[in-house]
C-alpha atoms as an extended CHARMM CRD file, in Angstrom:
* protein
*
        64  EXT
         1         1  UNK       CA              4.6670000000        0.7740000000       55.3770000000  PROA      1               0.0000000000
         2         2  UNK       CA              7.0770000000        2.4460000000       52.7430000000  PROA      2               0.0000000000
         3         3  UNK       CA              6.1080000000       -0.9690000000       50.5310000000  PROA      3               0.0000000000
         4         4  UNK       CA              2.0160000000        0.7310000000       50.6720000000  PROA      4               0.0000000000
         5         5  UNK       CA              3.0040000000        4.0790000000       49.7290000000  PROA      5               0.0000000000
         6         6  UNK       CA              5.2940000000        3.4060000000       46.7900000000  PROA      6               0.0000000000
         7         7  UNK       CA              2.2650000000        0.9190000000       45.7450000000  PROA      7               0.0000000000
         8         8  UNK       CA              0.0070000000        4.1620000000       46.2880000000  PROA      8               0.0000000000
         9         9  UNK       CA              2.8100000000        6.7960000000       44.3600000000  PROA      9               0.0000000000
        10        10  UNK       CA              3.0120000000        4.3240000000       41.7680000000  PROA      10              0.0000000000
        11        11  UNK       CA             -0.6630000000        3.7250000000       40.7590000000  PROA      11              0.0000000000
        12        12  UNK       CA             -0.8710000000        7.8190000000       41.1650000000  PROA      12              0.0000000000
        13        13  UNK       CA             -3.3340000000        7.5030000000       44.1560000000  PROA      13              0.0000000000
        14        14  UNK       CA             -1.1070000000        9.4440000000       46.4290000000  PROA      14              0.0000000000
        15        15  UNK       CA              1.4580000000       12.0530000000       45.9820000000  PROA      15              0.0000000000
        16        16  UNK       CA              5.7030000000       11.6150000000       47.0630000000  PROA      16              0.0000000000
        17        17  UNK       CA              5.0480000000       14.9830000000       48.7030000000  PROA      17              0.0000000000
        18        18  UNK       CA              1.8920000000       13.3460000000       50.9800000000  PROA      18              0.0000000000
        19        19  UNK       CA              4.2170000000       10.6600000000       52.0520000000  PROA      19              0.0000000000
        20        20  UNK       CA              5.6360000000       10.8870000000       56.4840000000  PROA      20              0.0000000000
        21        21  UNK       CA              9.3980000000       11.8460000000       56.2360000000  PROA      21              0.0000000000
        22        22  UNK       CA              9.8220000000        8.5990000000       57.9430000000  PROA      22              0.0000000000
        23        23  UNK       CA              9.0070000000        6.0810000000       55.0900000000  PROA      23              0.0000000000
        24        24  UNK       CA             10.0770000000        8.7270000000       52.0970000000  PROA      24              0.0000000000
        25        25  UNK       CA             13.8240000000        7.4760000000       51.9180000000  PROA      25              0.0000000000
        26        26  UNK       CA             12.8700000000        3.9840000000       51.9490000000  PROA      26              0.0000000000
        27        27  UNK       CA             10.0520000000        4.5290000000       49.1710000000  PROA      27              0.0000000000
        28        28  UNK       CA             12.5380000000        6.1710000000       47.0470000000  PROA      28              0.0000000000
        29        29  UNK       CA             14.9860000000        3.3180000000       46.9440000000  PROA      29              0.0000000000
        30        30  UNK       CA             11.6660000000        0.8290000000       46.2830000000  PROA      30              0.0000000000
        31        31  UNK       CA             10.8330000000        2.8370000000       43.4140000000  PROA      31              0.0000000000
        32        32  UNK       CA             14.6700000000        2.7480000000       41.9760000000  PROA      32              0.0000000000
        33        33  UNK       CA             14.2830000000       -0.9140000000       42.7540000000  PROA      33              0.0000000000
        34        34  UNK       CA             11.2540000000       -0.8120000000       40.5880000000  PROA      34              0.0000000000
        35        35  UNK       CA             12.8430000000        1.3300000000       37.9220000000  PROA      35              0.0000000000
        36        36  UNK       CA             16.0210000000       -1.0130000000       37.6560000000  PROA      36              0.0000000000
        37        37  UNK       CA             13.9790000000       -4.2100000000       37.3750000000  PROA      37              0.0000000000
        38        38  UNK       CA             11.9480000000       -3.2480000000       34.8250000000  PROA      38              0.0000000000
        39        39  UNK       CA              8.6410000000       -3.2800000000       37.2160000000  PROA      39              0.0000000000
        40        40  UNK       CA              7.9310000000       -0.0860000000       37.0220000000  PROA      40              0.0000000000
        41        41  UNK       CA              8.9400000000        2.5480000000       33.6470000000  PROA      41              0.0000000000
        42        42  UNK       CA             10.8180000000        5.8020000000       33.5240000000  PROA      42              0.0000000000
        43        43  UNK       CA              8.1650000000        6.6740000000       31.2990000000  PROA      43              0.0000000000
        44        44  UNK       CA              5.3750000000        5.4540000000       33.9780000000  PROA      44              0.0000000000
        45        45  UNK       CA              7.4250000000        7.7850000000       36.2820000000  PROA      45              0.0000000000
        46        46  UNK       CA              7.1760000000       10.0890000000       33.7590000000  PROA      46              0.0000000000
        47        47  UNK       CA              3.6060000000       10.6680000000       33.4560000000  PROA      47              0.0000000000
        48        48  UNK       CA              3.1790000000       11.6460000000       36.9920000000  PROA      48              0.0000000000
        49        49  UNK       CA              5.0230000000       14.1930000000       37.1350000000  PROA      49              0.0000000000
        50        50  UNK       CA              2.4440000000       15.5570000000       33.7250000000  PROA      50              0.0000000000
        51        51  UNK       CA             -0.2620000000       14.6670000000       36.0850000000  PROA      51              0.0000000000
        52        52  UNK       CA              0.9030000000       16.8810000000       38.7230000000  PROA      52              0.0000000000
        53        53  UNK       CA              1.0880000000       14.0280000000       41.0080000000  PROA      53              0.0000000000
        54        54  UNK       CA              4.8670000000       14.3690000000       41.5180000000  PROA      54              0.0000000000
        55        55  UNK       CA              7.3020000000       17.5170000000       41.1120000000  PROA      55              0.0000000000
        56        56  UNK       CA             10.0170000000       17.6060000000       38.3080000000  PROA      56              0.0000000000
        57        57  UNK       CA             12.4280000000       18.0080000000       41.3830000000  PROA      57              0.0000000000
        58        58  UNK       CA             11.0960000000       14.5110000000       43.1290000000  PROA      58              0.0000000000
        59        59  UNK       CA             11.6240000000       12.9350000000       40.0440000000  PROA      59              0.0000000000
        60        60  UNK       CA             15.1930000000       13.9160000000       39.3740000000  PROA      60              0.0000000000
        61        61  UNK       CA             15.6660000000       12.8880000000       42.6540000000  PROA      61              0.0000000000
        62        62  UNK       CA             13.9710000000        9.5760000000       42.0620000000  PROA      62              0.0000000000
        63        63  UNK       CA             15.8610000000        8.7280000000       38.6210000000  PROA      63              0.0000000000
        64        64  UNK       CA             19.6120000000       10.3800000000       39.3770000000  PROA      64              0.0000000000
C-alpha cells in the first residue's frame, strides 16, 4: 500500500498530507529511495510543493 501512494504523491494525484499515518513513514523512505536512484528528481519534488500539492515542511522532511 505505501508502494500506491508514493506512485499517487509522485504523479501529483494525491497529496503527502492525504496519505493514513500508517503507510506515511514507509512512503517517505520510497520516495528517498526514488530520489537517491535517480527515479524520481529533487526538482520533480520540487514542483509539487509550487503546485501546492505538498508543504515546504514535507519536503524538507522528504530531502534532509
Amino acid at each position: 500500500m505505501a508502494t500506491i501512494w508514493r506512485n499517487r504523491i509522485e504523479a501529483g494525484t494525491k497529496k503527502l498530507s492525504s496519505c493514513p499515518a500508517k503507510y506515511r513513514n514507509d512512503v517517505i523512505v520510497l520516495i528517498q529511495a526514488d530520489l537517491s536512484s535517480g527515479a524520481y528528481t529533487e526538482a520533480q519534488l520540487r514542483s509539487l510543493v509550487s503546485k501546492e500539492l505538498m508543504t515546504e515542511e514535507e519536503f524538507n522532511e522528504i530531502v534532509g
